[in-house]
Amino acid sequence: MGLVSVVLVVSAAACAGAPVSSPSPSASATAAPTAAAVPADIVRSGTIVVGLPANPVLTTGKDPSGSPRGVGPDVIGALAARMGVKVTWIDVTDNAKALRDVESGALDVLLISPDAAGADHTLLVPNGSAVKSFTDADKPGVKIWVFKGAPVERTLGRAVKAATVVVRDWPTIAAFNADLQAGGWDAYAQNRQALLQLSDQIKGSRVLVDRFGSTVQSMGMKKGRAELLAYLNDFVVEAKYSGLIKRSIETFKIQGVQPAP
């Protein structure tokens, strides 16, 4: 698939697509480039069509009107206002179909996250554990459980030097919860947001303060849409340095997330 991306925030391994570099503020001031124009096809339609995955880094629910809320909708709302158009949201439940929709033009922009929950990759340790950091956990004989196929499995595999990574494939959430409640694990690897929720369910467990990996959240679009790419690059630079993305992260209290550099 021909997909390029513009980085928004860093939260937990690399994003799909080739990241597009954004100029620094000093470079922008020196070059003083002409602002990119709103793509003509979006002006004609009066709307930008955006694919939105179920990701708590990007969305935190819906408002009373049924519109999505969160960092992603906040940023896209500002983008649409800058363009002078409306937003049409498309819920993404099938990633492969979403990529095809980008290719066909059915989606103008796809909010991308390779991690279904995003945020720092870290560890949950059980009640009574002496582990206080990832370095403490990365020792011979320590068993770190991880869900098979999760993005955190890749970052964990790269980070671990001595511990034993135990890849599990739970058929249901109930089976997963039962196994963690039963014990037999020294640490469980996942994104911070998921672990903070899980720690409330497993008495005495705690989430480590440090992390061993992170995921990039970004906006993806079809290769060849040069006008849209230029406009999004301009917008993201503006959103970063105006503090829009930082304020949105703070407003929605998204932990373990920061604006991309």
mmCIF file of C-alpha atoms in Angstrom:
data_model
loop_
_atom_site.group_PDB
_atom_site.id
_atom_site.type_symbol
_atom_site.label_atom_id
_atom_site.label_comp_id
_atom_site.label_asym_id
_atom_site.label_seq_id
_atom_site.Cartn_x
_atom_site.Cartn_y
_atom_site.Cartn_z
ATOM 1 C CA MET A 1 0.000 0.000 0.000
ATOM 2 C CA GLY A 2 1.258 3.513 -0.812
ATOM 3 C CA LEU A 3 0.914 5.363 2.460
ATOM 4 C CA VAL A 4 2.819 8.294 3.930
ATOM 5 C CA SER A 5 2.380 9.719 7.419
ATOM 6 C CA VAL A 6 2.761 12.912 9.410
ATOM 7 C CA VAL A 7 3.722 12.381 13.052
ATOM 8 C CA LEU A 8 1.489 13.877 15.752
ATOM 9 C CA VAL A 9 2.454 12.438 19.129
ATOM 10 C CA VAL A 10 4.865 9.904 20.567
ATOM 11 C CA SER A 11 3.352 7.428 22.950
ATOM 12 C CA ALA A 12 4.528 3.909 22.604
ATOM 13 C CA ALA A 13 7.299 1.349 18.350
ATOM 14 C CA ALA A 14 7.326 2.879 14.967
ATOM 15 C CA CYS A 15 4.233 3.873 13.015
ATOM 16 C CA ALA A 16 3.168 2.328 9.722
ATOM 17 C CA GLY A 17 4.183 4.345 6.698
ATOM 18 C CA ALA A 18 7.209 6.548 6.111
ATOM 19 C CA PRO A 19 7.370 9.426 8.605
ATOM 20 C CA VAL A 20 7.528 12.886 7.120
ATOM 21 C CA SER A 21 9.980 15.300 8.704
ATOM 22 C CA SER A 22 8.621 18.616 9.921
ATOM 23 C CA PRO A 23 10.825 21.711 9.789
ATOM 24 C CA SER A 24 12.053 23.278 13.016
ATOM 25 C CA PRO A 25 10.657 26.688 14.006
ATOM 26 C CA SER A 26 13.960 28.397 13.158
ATOM 27 C CA ALA A 27 14.100 26.732 9.739
ATOM 28 C CA SER A 28 10.531 27.800 9.048
ATOM 29 C CA ALA A 29 11.273 31.385 10.045
ATOM 30 C CA THR A 30 14.414 31.528 7.909
ATOM 31 C CA ALA A 31 12.891 29.989 4.797
ATOM 32 C CA ALA A 32 9.509 31.756 5.202
ATOM 33 C CA PRO A 33 7.817 29.319 2.791
ATOM 34 C CA THR A 34 4.488 30.073 1.179
ATOM 35 C CA ALA A 35 1.676 28.451 3.161
ATOM 36 C CA ALA A 36 0.270 25.354 1.468
ATOM 37 C CA ALA A 37 -3.198 25.736 -0.019
ATOM 38 C CA VAL A 38 -6.183 23.644 1.013
ATOM 39 C CA PRO A 39 -6.417 20.767 -1.505
ATOM 40 C CA ALA A 40 -8.898 21.617 -4.244
ATOM 41 C CA ASP A 41 -10.843 18.342 -3.943
ATOM 42 C CA ILE A 42 -11.454 18.949 -0.219
ATOM 43 C CA VAL A 43 -12.561 22.533 -0.926
ATOM 44 C CA ARG A 44 -15.034 21.232 -3.535
ATOM 45 C CA SER A 45 -16.499 18.574 -1.236
ATOM 46 C CA GLY A 46 -16.603 20.893 1.785
ATOM 47 C CA THR A 47 -15.501 18.065 4.067
ATOM 48 C CA ILE A 48 -12.443 16.060 5.060
ATOM 49 C CA VAL A 49 -13.122 12.333 5.542
ATOM 50 C CA VAL A 50 -11.134 10.871 8.430
ATOM 51 C CA GLY A 51 -10.749 7.258 9.542
ATOM 52 C CA LEU A 52 -10.726 6.938 13.335
ATOM 53 C CA PRO A 53 -9.566 3.719 15.049
ATOM 54 C CA ALA A 54 -10.644 2.711 18.555
ATOM 55 C CA ASN A 55 -7.585 3.950 20.435
ATOM 56 C CA PRO A 56 -7.665 5.612 23.871
ATOM 57 C CA VAL A 57 -4.631 7.733 22.959
ATOM 58 C CA LEU A 58 -6.690 9.231 20.114
ATOM 59 C CA THR A 59 -10.251 9.097 21.454
ATOM 60 C CA THR A 60 -11.838 9.117 24.898
ATOM 61 C CA GLY A 61 -15.480 8.588 23.959
ATOM 62 C CA LYS A 62 -18.245 10.646 22.363
ATOM 63 C CA ASP A 63 -19.994 13.878 23.221
ATOM 64 C CA PRO A 64 -23.813 14.115 23.656
ATOM 65 C CA SER A 65 -24.218 14.666 19.902
ATOM 66 C CA GLY A 66 -22.356 11.427 19.143
ATOM 67 C CA SER A 67 -19.201 13.108 17.836
ATOM 68 C CA PRO A 68 -15.881 11.601 18.964
ATOM 69 C CA ARG A 69 -13.881 13.291 21.724
ATOM 70 C CA GLY A 70 -10.161 13.127 22.440
ATOM 71 C CA VAL A 71 -6.802 14.280 21.168
ATOM 72 C CA GLY A 72 -7.396 12.940 17.641
ATOM 73 C CA PRO A 73 -10.791 14.620 17.146
ATOM 74 C CA ASP A 74 -9.468 17.795 18.796
ATOM 75 C CA VAL A 75 -6.556 18.052 16.381
ATOM 76 C CA ILE A 76 -8.610 17.086 13.331
ATOM 77 C CA GLY A 77 -11.286 19.596 14.363
ATOM 78 C CA ALA A 78 -8.623 22.322 14.384
ATOM 79 C CA LEU A 79 -7.391 21.103 10.986
ATOM 80 C CA ALA A 80 -10.907 21.266 9.520
ATOM 81 C CA ALA A 81 -11.470 24.744 10.976
ATOM 82 C CA ARG A 82 -8.191 25.895 9.406
ATOM 83 C CA MET A 83 -9.327 24.451 6.075
ATOM 84 C CA GLY A 84 -12.829 25.922 6.408
ATOM 85 C CA VAL A 85 -14.519 22.541 5.946
ATOM 86 C CA LYS A 86 -16.462 19.991 8.005
ATOM 87 C CA VAL A 87 -15.226 16.608 9.261
ATOM 88 C CA THR A 88 -16.818 13.304 8.271
ATOM 89 C CA TRP A 89 -15.747 10.611 10.744
ATOM 90 C CA ILE A 90 -15.488 6.979 9.716
ATOM 91 C CA ASP A 91 -15.023 4.420 12.519
ATOM 92 C CA VAL A 92 -12.161 2.038 11.699
ATOM 93 C CA THR A 93 -12.791 -1.561 12.751
ATOM 94 C CA ASP A 94 -10.827 -3.274 9.965
ATOM 95 C CA ASN A 95 -7.306 -1.923 9.425
ATOM 96 C CA ALA A 96 -6.839 -3.653 6.055
ATOM 97 C CA LYS A 97 -10.083 -2.142 4.741
ATOM 98 C CA ALA A 98 -9.056 1.281 6.094
ATOM 99 C CA LEU A 99 -5.813 1.129 4.103
ATOM 100 C CA ARG A 100 -7.775 0.180 0.974
ATOM 101 C CA ASP A 101 -10.109 3.118 1.619
ATOM 102 C CA VAL A 102 -7.096 5.459 1.800
ATOM 103 C CA GLU A 103 -5.839 4.051 -1.499
ATOM 104 C CA SER A 104 -9.230 4.433 -3.185
ATOM 105 C CA GLY A 105 -9.755 7.962 -1.881
ATOM 106 C CA ALA A 106 -12.733 7.015 0.293
ATOM 107 C CA LEU A 107 -10.678 8.297 3.247
ATOM 108 C CA ASP A 108 -8.674 11.516 3.001
ATOM 109 C CA VAL A 109 -6.810 10.881 6.246
ATOM 110 C CA LEU A 110 -6.342 7.848 8.476
ATOM 111 C CA LEU A 111 -5.359 8.390 12.086
ATOM 112 C CA ILE A 112 -2.716 5.708 12.517
ATOM 113 C CA SER A 113 -1.678 3.797 15.580
ATOM 114 C CA PRO A 114 0.036 0.424 15.365
ATOM 115 C CA ASP A 115 -0.792 -0.120 19.028
ATOM 116 C CA ALA A 116 -4.532 -0.523 19.721
ATOM 117 C CA ALA A 117 -4.136 1.383 22.962
ATOM 118 C CA GLY A 118 -0.959 3.394 22.509
ATOM 119 C CA ALA A 119 1.119 4.950 25.337
ATOM 120 C CA ASP A 120 4.403 4.030 26.951
ATOM 121 C CA HIS A 121 5.311 0.344 26.871
ATOM 122 C CA THR A 122 6.035 -0.710 30.432
ATOM 123 C CA LEU A 123 5.451 -3.508 32.953
ATOM 124 C CA LEU A 124 2.865 -4.493 35.543
ATOM 125 C CA VAL A 125 4.280 -6.414 38.513
ATOM 126 C CA PRO A 126 2.283 -8.449 41.046
ATOM 127 C CA ASN A 127 1.757 -7.820 44.740
ATOM 128 C CA GLY A 128 4.951 -8.150 46.741
ATOM 129 C CA SER A 129 7.306 -7.872 43.760
ATOM 130 C CA ALA A 130 10.711 -6.313 44.440
ATOM 131 C CA VAL A 131 10.946 -5.123 40.827
ATOM 132 C CA LYS A 132 11.061 -1.330 40.679
ATOM 133 C CA SER A 133 12.330 -0.769 37.124
ATOM 134 C CA PHE A 134 12.664 -2.509 33.777
ATOM 135 C CA THR A 135 16.343 -3.122 34.579
ATOM 136 C CA ASP A 136 15.279 -4.995 37.724
ATOM 137 C CA ALA A 137 12.938 -7.155 35.638
ATOM 138 C CA ASP A 138 15.467 -7.916 32.919
ATOM 139 C CA LYS A 139 17.285 -10.583 34.913
ATOM 140 C CA PRO A 140 17.769 -14.343 34.370
ATOM 141 C CA GLY A 141 14.837 -16.361 35.678
ATOM 142 C CA VAL A 142 12.343 -13.482 35.515
ATOM 143 C CA LYS A 143 9.264 -14.361 33.428
ATOM 144 C CA ILE A 144 7.670 -11.481 31.524
ATOM 145 C CA TRP A 145 4.315 -12.332 29.976
ATOM 146 C CA VAL A 146 3.135 -10.606 26.808
ATOM 147 C CA PHE A 147 0.131 -11.010 24.537
ATOM 148 C CA LYS A 148 0.954 -12.698 21.233
ATOM 149 C CA GLY A 149 0.875 -10.313 18.272
ATOM 150 C CA ALA A 150 0.616 -7.124 20.319
ATOM 151 C CA PRO A 151 2.996 -4.313 19.241
ATOM 152 C CA VAL A 152 4.490 -4.440 22.735
ATOM 153 C CA GLU A 153 5.729 -7.964 21.919
ATOM 154 C CA ARG A 154 8.100 -6.472 19.327
ATOM 155 C CA THR A 155 9.446 -3.722 21.565
ATOM 156 C CA LEU A 156 9.816 -6.128 24.477
ATOM 157 C CA GLY A 157 11.757 -8.581 22.321
ATOM 158 C CA ARG A 158 14.191 -5.834 21.351
ATOM 159 C CA ALA A 159 14.573 -4.536 24.896
ATOM 160 C CA VAL A 160 14.998 -7.770 26.873
ATOM 161 C CA LYS A 161 18.557 -9.041 27.337
ATOM 162 C CA ALA A 162 18.308 -11.650 30.111
ATOM 163 C CA ALA A 163 14.704 -12.201 31.259
ATOM 164 C CA THR A 164 12.450 -14.888 29.757
ATOM 165 C CA VAL A 165 9.704 -13.522 27.495
ATOM 166 C CA VAL A 166 6.624 -15.740 27.730
ATOM 167 C CA VAL A 167 4.338 -15.113 24.733
ATOM 168 C CA ARG A 168 0.733 -16.009 25.568
ATOM 169 C CA ASP A 169 -2.266 -16.264 23.266
ATOM 170 C CA TRP A 170 -5.389 -15.995 25.405
ATOM 171 C CA PRO A 171 -8.587 -16.958 23.545
ATOM 172 C CA THR A 172 -10.798 -14.638 25.611
ATOM 173 C CA ILE A 173 -10.520 -11.694 27.989
ATOM 174 C CA ALA A 174 -11.952 -13.929 30.718
ATOM 175 C CA ALA A 175 -9.128 -16.453 30.223
ATOM 176 C CA PHE A 176 -6.578 -13.641 30.288
ATOM 177 C CA ASN A 177 -7.959 -12.197 33.526
ATOM 178 C CA ALA A 178 -8.146 -15.637 35.152
ATOM 179 C CA ASP A 179 -4.494 -16.384 34.338
ATOM 180 C CA LEU A 180 -3.241 -13.077 35.704
ATOM 181 C CA GLN A 181 -5.301 -13.465 38.858
ATOM 182 C CA ALA A 182 -3.898 -16.993 39.306
ATOM 183 C CA GLY A 183 -0.284 -15.730 39.242
ATOM 184 C CA GLY A 184 2.819 -17.472 37.926
ATOM 185 C CA TRP A 185 4.132 -14.346 36.209
ATOM 186 C CA ASP A 186 6.831 -11.952 37.369
ATOM 187 C CA ALA A 187 5.792 -9.104 35.086
ATOM 188 C CA TYR A 188 3.249 -8.440 32.343
ATOM 189 C CA ALA A 189 4.144 -6.140 29.428
ATOM 190 C CA GLN A 190 1.601 -3.812 27.800
ATOM 191 C CA ASN A 191 0.960 -0.129 27.172
ATOM 192 C CA ARG A 192 0.725 2.094 30.229
ATOM 193 C CA GLN A 193 -2.943 2.987 29.863
ATOM 194 C CA ALA A 194 -4.045 -0.643 29.705
ATOM 195 C CA LEU A 195 -1.823 -1.548 32.666
ATOM 196 C CA LEU A 196 -3.155 1.269 34.826
ATOM 197 C CA GLN A 197 -6.670 -0.073 34.283
ATOM 198 C CA LEU A 198 -5.509 -3.642 34.899
ATOM 199 C CA SER A 199 -3.745 -2.707 38.137
ATOM 200 C CA ASP A 200 -7.119 -1.688 39.587
ATOM 201 C CA GLN A 201 -8.343 -5.241 39.038
ATOM 202 C CA ILE A 202 -5.322 -7.132 40.408
ATOM 203 C CA LYS A 203 -4.952 -6.386 44.098
ATOM 204 C CA GLY A 204 -1.545 -5.089 45.095
ATOM 205 C CA SER A 205 -0.167 -4.969 41.558
ATOM 206 C CA ARG A 206 1.582 -1.833 40.325
ATOM 207 C CA VAL A 207 2.758 -0.268 37.079
ATOM 208 C CA LEU A 208 6.439 0.611 36.773
ATOM 209 C CA VAL A 209 7.307 4.282 36.372
ATOM 210 C CA ASP A 210 9.871 3.733 33.607
ATOM 211 C CA ARG A 211 9.284 2.361 30.102
ATOM 212 C CA PHE A 212 11.083 0.212 27.540
ATOM 213 C CA GLY A 213 9.444 1.440 24.332
ATOM 214 C CA SER A 214 7.036 3.893 22.730
ATOM 215 C CA THR A 215 4.628 4.159 19.772
ATOM 216 C CA VAL A 216 4.217 6.988 17.283
ATOM 217 C CA GLN A 217 0.686 8.208 16.540
ATOM 218 C CA SER A 218 0.288 9.901 13.169
ATOM 219 C CA MET A 219 -1.944 10.846 10.268
ATOM 220 C CA GLY A 220 -1.643 8.762 7.116
ATOM 221 C CA MET A 221 -2.720 9.541 3.575
ATOM 222 C CA LYS A 222 -2.325 8.126 0.079
ATOM 223 C CA LYS A 223 1.031 8.605 -1.608
ATOM 224 C CA GLY A 224 0.748 11.079 -4.440
ATOM 225 C CA ARG A 225 -1.592 13.501 -2.661
ATOM 226 C CA ALA A 226 1.095 16.172 -2.645
ATOM 227 C CA GLU A 227 -1.264 19.078 -1.863
ATOM 228 C CA LEU A 228 -2.739 17.306 1.151
ATOM 229 C CA LEU A 229 0.679 16.198 2.409
ATOM 230 C CA ALA A 230 2.045 19.748 2.180
ATOM 231 C CA TYR A 231 -0.995 21.153 3.965
ATOM 232 C CA LEU A 232 -0.847 18.586 6.756
ATOM 233 C CA ASN A 233 2.880 19.167 7.263
ATOM 234 C CA ASP A 234 2.238 22.917 7.627
ATOM 235 C CA PHE A 235 -0.658 22.302 10.005
ATOM 236 C CA VAL A 236 1.220 19.836 12.240
ATOM 237 C CA VAL A 237 4.198 22.202 12.600
ATOM 238 C CA GLU A 238 1.773 24.956 13.576
ATOM 239 C CA ALA A 239 -0.133 22.658 15.965
ATOM 240 C CA LYS A 240 3.054 21.541 17.716
ATOM 241 C CA TYR A 241 4.613 24.954 18.191
ATOM 242 C CA SER A 242 1.375 26.721 19.088
ATOM 243 C CA GLY A 243 0.918 24.212 21.899
ATOM 244 C CA LEU A 244 -2.357 22.839 20.454
ATOM 245 C CA ILE A 245 -1.300 19.186 20.709
ATOM 246 C CA LYS A 246 0.203 19.608 24.175
ATOM 247 C CA ARG A 247 -2.936 21.365 25.457
ATOM 248 C CA SER A 248 -5.150 18.652 24.007
ATOM 249 C CA ILE A 249 -3.102 15.892 25.672
ATOM 250 C CA GLU A 250 -3.395 17.756 28.985
ATOM 251 C CA THR A 251 -7.129 18.426 28.545
ATOM 252 C CA PHE A 252 -7.933 14.764 28.019
ATOM 253 C CA LYS A 253 -5.400 13.628 30.653
ATOM 254 C CA ILE A 254 -3.674 11.107 28.378
ATOM 255 C CA GLN A 255 -0.832 9.584 30.391
ATOM 256 C CA GLY A 256 2.507 8.574 28.881
ATOM 257 C CA VAL A 257 2.020 10.703 25.760
ATOM 258 C CA GLN A 258 3.857 13.776 24.510
ATOM 259 C CA PRO A 259 3.936 15.809 21.278
ATOM 260 C CA ALA A 260 6.355 14.363 18.745
ATOM 261 C CA PRO A 261 9.601 16.384 18.378
#
